[in-house]
PDB file of C-alpha atoms in Angstrom:
ATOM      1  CA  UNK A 242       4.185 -17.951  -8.546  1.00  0.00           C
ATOM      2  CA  UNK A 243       0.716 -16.517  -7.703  1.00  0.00           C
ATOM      3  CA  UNK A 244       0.609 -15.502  -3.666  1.00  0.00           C
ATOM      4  CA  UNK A 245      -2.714 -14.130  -4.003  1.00  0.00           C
ATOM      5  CA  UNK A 246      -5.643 -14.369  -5.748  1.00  0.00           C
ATOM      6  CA  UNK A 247      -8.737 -13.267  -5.760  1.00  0.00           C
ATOM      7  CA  UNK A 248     -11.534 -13.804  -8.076  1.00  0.00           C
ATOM      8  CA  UNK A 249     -14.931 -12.058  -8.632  1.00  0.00           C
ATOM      9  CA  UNK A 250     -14.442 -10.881  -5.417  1.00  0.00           C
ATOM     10  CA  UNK A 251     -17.721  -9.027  -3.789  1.00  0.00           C
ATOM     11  CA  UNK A 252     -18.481  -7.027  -0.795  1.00  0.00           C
ATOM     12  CA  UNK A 253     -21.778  -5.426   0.614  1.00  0.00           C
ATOM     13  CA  UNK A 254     -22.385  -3.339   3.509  1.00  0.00           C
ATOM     14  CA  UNK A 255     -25.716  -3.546   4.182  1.00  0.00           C
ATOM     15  CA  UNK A 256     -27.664  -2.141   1.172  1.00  0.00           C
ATOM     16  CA  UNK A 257     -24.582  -0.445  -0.509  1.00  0.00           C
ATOM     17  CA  UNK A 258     -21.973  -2.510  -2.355  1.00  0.00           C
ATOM     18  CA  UNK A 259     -18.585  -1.809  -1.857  1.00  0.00           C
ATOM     19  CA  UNK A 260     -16.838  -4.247  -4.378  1.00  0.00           C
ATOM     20  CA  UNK A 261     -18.586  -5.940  -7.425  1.00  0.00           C
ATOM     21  CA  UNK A 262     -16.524  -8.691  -9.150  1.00  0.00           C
ATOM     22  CA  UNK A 263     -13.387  -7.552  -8.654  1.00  0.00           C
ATOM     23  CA  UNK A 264     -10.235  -9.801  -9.580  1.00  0.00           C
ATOM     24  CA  UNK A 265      -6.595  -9.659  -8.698  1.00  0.00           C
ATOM     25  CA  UNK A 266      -3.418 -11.594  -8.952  1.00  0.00           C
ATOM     26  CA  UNK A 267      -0.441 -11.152  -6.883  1.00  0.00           C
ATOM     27  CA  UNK A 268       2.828 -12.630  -7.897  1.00  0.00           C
ATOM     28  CA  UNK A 269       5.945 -13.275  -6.104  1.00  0.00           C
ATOM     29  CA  UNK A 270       8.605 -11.011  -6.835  1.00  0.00           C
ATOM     30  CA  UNK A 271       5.567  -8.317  -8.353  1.00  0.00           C
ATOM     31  CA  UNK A 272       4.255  -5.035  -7.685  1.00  0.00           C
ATOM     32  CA  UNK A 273       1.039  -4.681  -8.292  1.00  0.00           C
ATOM     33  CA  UNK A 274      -0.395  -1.777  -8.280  1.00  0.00           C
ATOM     34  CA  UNK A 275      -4.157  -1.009  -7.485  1.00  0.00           C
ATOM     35  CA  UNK A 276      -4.942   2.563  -8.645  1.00  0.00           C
ATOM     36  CA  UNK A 277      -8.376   4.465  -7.534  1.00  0.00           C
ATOM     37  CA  UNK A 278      -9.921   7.181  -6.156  1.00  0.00           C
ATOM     38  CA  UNK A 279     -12.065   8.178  -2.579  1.00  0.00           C
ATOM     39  CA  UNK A 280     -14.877   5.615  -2.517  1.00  0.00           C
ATOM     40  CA  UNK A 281     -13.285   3.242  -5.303  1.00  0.00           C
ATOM     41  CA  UNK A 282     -13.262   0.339  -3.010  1.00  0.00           C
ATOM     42  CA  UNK A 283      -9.593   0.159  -2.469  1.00  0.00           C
ATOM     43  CA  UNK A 284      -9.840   0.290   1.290  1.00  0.00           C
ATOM     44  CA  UNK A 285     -12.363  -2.244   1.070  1.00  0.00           C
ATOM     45  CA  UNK A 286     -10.159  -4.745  -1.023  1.00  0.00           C
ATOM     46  CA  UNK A 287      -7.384  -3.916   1.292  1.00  0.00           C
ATOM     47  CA  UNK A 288      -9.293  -4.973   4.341  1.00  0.00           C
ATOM     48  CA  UNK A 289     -10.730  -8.384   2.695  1.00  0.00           C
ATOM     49  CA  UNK A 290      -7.010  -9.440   1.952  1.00  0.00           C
ATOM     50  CA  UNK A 291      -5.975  -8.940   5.281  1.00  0.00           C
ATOM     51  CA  UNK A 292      -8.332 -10.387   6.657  1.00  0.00           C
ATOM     52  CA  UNK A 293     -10.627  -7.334   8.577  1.00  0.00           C
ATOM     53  CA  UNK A 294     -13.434  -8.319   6.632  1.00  0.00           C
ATOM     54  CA  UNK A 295     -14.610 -11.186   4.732  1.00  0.00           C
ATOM     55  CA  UNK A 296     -15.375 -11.726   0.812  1.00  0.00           C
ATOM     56  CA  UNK A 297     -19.539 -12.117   0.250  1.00  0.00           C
ATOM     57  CA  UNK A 298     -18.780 -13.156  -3.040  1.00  0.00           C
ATOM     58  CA  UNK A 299     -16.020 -14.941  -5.180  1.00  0.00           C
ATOM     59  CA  UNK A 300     -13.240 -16.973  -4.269  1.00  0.00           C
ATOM     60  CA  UNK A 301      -9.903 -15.717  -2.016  1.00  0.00           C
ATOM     61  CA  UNK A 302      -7.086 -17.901  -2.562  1.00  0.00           C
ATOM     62  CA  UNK A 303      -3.541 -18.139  -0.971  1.00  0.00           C
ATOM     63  CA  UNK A 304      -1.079 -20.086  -2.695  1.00  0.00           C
ATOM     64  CA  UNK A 305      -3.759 -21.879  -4.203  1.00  0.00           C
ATOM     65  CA  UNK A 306      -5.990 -22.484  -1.370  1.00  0.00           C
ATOM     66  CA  UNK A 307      -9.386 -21.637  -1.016  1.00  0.00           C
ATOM     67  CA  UNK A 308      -9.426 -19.422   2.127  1.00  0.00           C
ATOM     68  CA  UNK A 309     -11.761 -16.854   4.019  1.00  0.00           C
ATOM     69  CA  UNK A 310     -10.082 -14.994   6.828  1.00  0.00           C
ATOM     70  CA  UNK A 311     -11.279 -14.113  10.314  1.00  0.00           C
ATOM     71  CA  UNK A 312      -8.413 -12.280  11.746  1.00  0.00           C
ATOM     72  CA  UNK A 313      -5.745  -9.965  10.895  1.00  0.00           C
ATOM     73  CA  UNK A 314      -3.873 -12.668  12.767  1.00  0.00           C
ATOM     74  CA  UNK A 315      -4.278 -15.301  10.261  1.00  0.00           C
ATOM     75  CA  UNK A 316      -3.325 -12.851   7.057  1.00  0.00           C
ATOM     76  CA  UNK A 317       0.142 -12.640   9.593  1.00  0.00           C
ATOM     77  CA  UNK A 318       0.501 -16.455   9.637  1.00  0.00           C
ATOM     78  CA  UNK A 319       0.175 -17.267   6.091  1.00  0.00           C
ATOM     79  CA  UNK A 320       2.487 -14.208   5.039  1.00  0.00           C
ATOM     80  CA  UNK A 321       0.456 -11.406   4.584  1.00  0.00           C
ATOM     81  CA  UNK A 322       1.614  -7.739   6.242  1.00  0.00           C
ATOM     82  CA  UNK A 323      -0.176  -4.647   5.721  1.00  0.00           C
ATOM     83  CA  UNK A 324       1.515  -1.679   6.540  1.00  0.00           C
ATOM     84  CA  UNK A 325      -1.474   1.394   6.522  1.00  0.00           C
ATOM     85  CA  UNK A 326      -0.991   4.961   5.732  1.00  0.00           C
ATOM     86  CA  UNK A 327      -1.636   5.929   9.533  1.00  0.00           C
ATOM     87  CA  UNK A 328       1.400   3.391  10.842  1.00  0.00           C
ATOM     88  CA  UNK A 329       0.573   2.462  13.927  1.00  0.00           C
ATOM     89  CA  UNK A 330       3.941   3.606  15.697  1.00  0.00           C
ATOM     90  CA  UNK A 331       4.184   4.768  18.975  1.00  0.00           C
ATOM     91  CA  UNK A 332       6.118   8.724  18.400  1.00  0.00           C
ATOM     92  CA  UNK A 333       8.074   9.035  21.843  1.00  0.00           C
ATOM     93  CA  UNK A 334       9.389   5.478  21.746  1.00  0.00           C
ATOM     94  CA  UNK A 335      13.000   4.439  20.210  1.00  0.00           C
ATOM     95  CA  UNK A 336      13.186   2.657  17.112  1.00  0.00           C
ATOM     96  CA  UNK A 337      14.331  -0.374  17.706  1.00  0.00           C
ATOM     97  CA  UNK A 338      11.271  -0.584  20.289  1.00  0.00           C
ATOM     98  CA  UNK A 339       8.603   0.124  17.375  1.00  0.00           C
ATOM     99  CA  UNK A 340      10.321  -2.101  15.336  1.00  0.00           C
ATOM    100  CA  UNK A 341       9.660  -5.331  17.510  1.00  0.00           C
ATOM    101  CA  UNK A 342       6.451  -3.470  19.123  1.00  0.00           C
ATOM    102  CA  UNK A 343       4.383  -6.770  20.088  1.00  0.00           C
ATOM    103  CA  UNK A 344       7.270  -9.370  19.187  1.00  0.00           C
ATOM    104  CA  UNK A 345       9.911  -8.752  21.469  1.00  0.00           C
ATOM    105  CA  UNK A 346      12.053 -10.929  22.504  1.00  0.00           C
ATOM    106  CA  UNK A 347      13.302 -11.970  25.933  1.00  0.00           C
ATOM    107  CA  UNK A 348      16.742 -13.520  27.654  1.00  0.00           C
ATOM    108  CA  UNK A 349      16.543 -14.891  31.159  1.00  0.00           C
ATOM    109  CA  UNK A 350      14.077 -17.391  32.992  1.00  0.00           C
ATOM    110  CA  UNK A 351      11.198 -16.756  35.904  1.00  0.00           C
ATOM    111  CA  UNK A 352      11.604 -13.335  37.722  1.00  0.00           C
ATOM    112  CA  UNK A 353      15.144 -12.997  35.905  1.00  0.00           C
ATOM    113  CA  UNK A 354      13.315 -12.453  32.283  1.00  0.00           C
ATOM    114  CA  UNK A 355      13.738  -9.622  30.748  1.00  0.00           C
ATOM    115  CA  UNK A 356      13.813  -7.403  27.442  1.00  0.00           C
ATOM    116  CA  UNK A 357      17.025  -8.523  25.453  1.00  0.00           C
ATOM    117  CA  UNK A 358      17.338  -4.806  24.648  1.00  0.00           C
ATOM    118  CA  UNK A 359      20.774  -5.272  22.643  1.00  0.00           C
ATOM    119  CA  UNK A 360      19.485  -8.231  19.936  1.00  0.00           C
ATOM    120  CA  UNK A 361      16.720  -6.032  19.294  1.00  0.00           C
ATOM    121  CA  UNK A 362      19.074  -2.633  18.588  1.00  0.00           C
ATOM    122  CA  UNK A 363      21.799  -4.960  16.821  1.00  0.00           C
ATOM    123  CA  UNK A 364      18.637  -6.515  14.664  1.00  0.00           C
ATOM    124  CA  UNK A 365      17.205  -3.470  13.937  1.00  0.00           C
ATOM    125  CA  UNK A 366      20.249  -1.618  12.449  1.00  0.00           C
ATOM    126  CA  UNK A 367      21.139  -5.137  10.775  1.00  0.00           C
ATOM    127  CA  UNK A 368      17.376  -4.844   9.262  1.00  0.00           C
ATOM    128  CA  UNK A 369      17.586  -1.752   8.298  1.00  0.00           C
ATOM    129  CA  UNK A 370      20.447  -1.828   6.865  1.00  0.00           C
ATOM    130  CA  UNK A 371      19.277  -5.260   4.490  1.00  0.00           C
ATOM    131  CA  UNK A 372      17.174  -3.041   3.011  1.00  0.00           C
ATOM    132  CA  UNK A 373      19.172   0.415   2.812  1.00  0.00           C
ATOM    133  CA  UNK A 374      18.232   1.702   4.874  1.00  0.00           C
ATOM    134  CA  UNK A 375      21.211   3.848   7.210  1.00  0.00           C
ATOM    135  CA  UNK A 376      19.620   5.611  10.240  1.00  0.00           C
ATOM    136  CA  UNK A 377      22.282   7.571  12.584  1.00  0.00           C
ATOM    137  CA  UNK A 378      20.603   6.012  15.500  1.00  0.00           C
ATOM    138  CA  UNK A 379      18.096   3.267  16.190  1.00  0.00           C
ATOM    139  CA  UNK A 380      17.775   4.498  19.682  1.00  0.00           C
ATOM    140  CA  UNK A 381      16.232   7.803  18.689  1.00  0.00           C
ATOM    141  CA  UNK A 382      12.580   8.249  19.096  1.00  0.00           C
ATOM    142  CA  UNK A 383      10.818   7.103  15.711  1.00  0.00           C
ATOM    143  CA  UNK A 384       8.392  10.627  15.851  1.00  0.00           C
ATOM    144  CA  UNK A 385      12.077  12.213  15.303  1.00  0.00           C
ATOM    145  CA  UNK A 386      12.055  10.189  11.788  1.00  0.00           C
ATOM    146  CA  UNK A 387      10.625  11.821   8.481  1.00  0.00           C
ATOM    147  CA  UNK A 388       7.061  10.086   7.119  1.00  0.00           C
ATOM    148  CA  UNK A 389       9.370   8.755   4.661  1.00  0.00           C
ATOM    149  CA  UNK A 390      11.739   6.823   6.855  1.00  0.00           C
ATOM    150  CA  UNK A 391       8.736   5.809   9.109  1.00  0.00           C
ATOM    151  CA  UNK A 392       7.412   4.069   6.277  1.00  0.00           C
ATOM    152  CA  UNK A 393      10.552   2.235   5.524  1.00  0.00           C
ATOM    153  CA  UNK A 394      10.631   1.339   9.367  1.00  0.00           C
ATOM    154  CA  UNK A 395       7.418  -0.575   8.910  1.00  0.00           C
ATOM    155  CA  UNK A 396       8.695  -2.061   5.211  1.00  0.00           C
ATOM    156  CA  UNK A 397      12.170  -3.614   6.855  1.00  0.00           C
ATOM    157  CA  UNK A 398       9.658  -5.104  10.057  1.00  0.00           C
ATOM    158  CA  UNK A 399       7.383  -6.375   7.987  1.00  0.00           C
ATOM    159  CA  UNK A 400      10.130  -8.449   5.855  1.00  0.00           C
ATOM    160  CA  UNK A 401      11.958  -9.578   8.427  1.00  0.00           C
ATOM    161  CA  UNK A 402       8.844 -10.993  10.773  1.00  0.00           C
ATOM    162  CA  UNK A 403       7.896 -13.373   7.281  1.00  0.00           C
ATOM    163  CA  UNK A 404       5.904 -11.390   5.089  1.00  0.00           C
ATOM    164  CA  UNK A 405       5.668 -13.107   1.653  1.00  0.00           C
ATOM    165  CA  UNK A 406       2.928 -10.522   0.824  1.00  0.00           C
ATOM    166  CA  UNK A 407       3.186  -6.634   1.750  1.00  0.00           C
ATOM    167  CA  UNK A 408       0.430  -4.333   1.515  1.00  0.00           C
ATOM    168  CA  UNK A 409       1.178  -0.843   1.442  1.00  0.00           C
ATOM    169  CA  UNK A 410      -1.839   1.483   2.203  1.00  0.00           C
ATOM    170  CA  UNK A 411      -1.425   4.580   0.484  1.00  0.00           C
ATOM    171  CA  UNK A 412       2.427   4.925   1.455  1.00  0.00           C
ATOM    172  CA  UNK A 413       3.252   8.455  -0.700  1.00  0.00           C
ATOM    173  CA  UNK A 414       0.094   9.977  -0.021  1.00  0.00           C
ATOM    174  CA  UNK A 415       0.980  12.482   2.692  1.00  0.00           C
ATOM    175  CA  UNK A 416       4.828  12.728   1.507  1.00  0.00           C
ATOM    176  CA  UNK A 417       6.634  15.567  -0.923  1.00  0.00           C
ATOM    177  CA  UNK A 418       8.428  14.360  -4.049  1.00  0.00           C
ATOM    178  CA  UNK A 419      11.789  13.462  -2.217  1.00  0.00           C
ATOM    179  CA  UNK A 420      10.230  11.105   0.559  1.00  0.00           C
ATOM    180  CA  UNK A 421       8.081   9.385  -2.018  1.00  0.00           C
ATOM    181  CA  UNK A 422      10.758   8.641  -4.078  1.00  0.00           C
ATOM    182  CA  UNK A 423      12.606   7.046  -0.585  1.00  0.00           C
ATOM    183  CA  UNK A 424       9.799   5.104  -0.219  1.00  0.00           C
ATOM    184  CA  UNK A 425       9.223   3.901  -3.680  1.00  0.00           C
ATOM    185  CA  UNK A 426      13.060   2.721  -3.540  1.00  0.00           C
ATOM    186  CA  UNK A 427      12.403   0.374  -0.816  1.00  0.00           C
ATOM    187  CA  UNK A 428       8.856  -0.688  -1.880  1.00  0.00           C
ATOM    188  CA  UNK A 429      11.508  -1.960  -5.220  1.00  0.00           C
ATOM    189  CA  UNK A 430      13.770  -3.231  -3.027  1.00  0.00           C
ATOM    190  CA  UNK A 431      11.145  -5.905  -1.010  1.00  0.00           C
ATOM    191  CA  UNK A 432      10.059  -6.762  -4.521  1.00  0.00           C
ATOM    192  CA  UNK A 433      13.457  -7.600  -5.570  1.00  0.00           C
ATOM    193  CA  UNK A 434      13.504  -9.879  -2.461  1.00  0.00           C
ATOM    194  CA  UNK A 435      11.334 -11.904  -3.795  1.00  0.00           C
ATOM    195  CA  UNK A 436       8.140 -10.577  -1.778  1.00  0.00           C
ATOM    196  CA  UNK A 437       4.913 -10.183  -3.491  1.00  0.00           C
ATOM    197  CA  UNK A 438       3.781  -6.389  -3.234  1.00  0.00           C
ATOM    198  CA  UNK A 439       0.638  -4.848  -3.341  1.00  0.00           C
ATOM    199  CA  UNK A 440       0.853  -1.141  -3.446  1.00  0.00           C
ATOM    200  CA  UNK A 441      -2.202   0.913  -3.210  1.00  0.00           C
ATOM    201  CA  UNK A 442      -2.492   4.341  -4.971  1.00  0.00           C
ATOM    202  CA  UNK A 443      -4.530   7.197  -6.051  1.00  0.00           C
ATOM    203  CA  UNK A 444      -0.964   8.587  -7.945  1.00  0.00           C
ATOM    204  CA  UNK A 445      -0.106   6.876 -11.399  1.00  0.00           C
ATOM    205  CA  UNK A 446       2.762   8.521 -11.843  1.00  0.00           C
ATOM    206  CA  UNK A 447       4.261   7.021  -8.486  1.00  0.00           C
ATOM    207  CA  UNK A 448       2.332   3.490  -9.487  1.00  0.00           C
ATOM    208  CA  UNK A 449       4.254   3.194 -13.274  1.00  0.00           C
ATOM    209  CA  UNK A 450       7.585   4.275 -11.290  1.00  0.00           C
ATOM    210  CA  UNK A 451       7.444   0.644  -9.497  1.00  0.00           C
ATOM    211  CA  UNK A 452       4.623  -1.497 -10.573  1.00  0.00           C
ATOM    212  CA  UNK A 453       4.727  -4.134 -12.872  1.00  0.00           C
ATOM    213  CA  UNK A 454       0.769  -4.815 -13.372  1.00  0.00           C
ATOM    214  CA  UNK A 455      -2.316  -2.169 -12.650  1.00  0.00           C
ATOM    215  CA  UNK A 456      -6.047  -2.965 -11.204  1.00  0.00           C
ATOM    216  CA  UNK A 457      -8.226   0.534 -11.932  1.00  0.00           C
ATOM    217  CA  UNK A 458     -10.747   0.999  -9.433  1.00  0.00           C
ATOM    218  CA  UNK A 459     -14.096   2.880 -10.258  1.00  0.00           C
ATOM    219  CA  UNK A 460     -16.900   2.769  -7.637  1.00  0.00           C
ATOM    220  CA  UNK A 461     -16.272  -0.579  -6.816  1.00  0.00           C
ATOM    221  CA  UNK A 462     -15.917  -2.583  -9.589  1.00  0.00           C
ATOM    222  CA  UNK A 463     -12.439  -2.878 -12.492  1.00  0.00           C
ATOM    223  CA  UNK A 464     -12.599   0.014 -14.662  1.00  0.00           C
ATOM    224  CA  UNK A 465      -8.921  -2.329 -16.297  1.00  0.00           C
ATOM    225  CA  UNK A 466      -6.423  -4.186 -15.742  1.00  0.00           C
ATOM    226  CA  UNK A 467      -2.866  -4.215 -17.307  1.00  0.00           C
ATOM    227  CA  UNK A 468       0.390  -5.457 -17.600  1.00  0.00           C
ATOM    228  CA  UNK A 469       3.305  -2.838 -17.718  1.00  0.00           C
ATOM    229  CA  UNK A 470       4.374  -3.587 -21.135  1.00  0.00           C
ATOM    230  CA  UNK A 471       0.478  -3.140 -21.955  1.00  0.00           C
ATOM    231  CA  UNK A 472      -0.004   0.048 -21.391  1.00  0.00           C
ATOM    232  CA  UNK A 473       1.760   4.026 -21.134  1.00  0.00           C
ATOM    233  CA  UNK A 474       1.978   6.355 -17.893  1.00  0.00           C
ATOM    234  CA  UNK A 475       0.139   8.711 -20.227  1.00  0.00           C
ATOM    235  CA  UNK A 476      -2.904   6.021 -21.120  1.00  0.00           C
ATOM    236  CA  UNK A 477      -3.001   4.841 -17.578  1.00  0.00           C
ATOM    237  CA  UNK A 478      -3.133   8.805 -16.154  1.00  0.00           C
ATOM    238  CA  UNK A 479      -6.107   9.256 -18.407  1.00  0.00           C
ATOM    239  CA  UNK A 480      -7.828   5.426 -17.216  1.00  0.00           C
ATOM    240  CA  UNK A 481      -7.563   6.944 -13.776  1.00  0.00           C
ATOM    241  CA  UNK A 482      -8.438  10.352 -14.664  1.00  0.00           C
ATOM    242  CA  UNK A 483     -11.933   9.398 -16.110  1.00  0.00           C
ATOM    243  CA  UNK A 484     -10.828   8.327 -19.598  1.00  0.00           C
ATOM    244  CA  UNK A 485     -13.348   9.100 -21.968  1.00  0.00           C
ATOM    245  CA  UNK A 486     -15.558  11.025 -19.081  1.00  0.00           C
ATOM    246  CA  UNK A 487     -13.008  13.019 -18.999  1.00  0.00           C
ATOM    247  CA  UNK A 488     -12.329  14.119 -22.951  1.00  0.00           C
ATOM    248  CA  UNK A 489     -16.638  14.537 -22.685  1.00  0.00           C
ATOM    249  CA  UNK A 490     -15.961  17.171 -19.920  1.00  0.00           C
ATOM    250  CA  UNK A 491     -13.508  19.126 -21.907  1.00  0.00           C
ATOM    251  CA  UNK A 492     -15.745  18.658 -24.928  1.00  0.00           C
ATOM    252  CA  UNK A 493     -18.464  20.087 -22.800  1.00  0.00           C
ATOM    253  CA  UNK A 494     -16.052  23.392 -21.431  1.00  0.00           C
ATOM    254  CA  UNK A 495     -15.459  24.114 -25.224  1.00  0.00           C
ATOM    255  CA  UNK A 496     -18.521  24.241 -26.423  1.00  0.00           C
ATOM    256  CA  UNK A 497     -19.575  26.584 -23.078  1.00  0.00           C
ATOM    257  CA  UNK A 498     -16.215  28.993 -23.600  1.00  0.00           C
ATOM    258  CA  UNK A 499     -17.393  29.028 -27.475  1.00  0.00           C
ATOM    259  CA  UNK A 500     -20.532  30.551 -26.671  1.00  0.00           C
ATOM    260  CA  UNK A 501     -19.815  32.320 -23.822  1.00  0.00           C
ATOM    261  CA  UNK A 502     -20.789  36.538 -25.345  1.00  0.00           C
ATOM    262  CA  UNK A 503     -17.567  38.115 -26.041  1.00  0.00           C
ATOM    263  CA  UNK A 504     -16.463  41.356 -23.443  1.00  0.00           C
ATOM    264  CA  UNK A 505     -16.839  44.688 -25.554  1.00  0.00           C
ATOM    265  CA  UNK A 506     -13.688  46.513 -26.016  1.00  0.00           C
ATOM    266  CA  UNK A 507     -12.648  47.997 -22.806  1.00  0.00           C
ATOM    267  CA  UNK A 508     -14.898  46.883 -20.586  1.00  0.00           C
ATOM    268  CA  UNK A 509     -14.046  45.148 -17.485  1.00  0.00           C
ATOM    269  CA  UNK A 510     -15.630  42.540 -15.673  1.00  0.00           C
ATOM    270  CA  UNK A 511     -17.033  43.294 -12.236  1.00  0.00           C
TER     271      UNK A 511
END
């Protein structure tokens, strides 16, 4: 089932144009994964699907519908949870407290209400644990956490407040080769939930671990699109290396190191 679409999708900022004609499908139960580099336009599409900014051009749908959001708010009621590189945790609070950070729920009427403190610790360790996740103690401070587990914090809150689409914002970028690979495990695991993912990358390597289709990126516009069975890691590492700019560069090298003048014997460069 399709959760999102979008279709010739365009976006100006004044005079410059972010995105030109730019089309995606997200399935339920999907990773898709939309690979690029600085100023590609990812953070651009990112935005327009949850509903920052608004499409100038081509059609947004949702399950079908026709739709052009004005808040992050409404991307939250029909589904759709972003969770951004810079996650927007607060360091010196517990876990359980960033985990229902704007949602949390009270027991007791009038001047007797009050924080039900222990559903939100037993949810959060139940949560957590849905998805694999086995911290020591959901009272510690989420600064104390790795980027990794912060990251699969914000995965575990997003799927259990609804999300039926998750946007992850760069989620390995800052993270060594361990973390990433914690992360990647439970981006895999809200796809096998049924949620429709959309995880945005610069790495390819970390994109063919997980994803199941790939949108290229180049200065705003598709530079491909591809189903997994489609295409190799080592085709879609040279798509988002520059393809065939790239082989023109090392064309280009070649010819400059073959007529570079050779160094007579012994001498030494200065």
């Amino acid at each position: 089932m399709t959760a999102v679409r979008l279709t010739g999708v365009s976006k100006l900022y004044g005079n410059i144009r972010a995105l030109k004609d730019v089309s995606l499908e997200v399935e339920s139960g999907q990773i898709t994964c939309v690979l690029g580099d600085n100023g590609a336009g990812k953070s651009t599409l990112i935005k327009i699907i949850a509903g920052l900014h608004q499409h100038d051009g081509g059609t947004y749908e949702i399950d079908g519908e026709q739709v052009r959001l004005n808040s992050p708010r409404e991307a939250l009621d029909r589904g759709i949870a972003t969770v951004y590189q810079d996650l927007a945790v607060v360091p010196l609070m517990p876990v359980w407290r960033n985990f229902f950070l704007g949602s949390e729920p009270t027991t007791g009427r009038g001047p007797l209400r009050r924080l039900d403190v222990p559903l939100m610790r037993r949810t959060t360790r139940a949560e957590l644990l849905r998805m694999g996740i086995d911290l020591r103690d959901v009272d510690q401070p989420i600064g104390t956490l790795s980027g990794g587990e912060r990251q699969c914090v914000a995965i575990a809150r997003a799927v259990y407040f609804g999300a039926r689409v998750l946007i992850l914002d760069e989620p390995t970028a800052a993270l060594g080769v361990k973390q990433s690979g914690v992360v990647l495990k439970y981006v895999a695991a809200a796809r096998d939930a049924g949620l429709a993912v959309v995880l945005i990358t610069h790495n390819p390597h970390h994109a063919y671990l997980v994803g199941d289709r790939f949108v290229l990126l180049k200065r705003g516009t598709m530079a491909g699109s591809h189903e997994r069975s489609g295409i190799t890691l080592e085709e879609l590492t040279r798509q988002m290396a520059g393809g065939s700019e790239l082989d023109e560069l090392s064309h280009e090298l070649a010819a400059a190191r073959s007529q570079a003048p050779e160094e007579a014997p012994g001498q030494q460069r200065t």
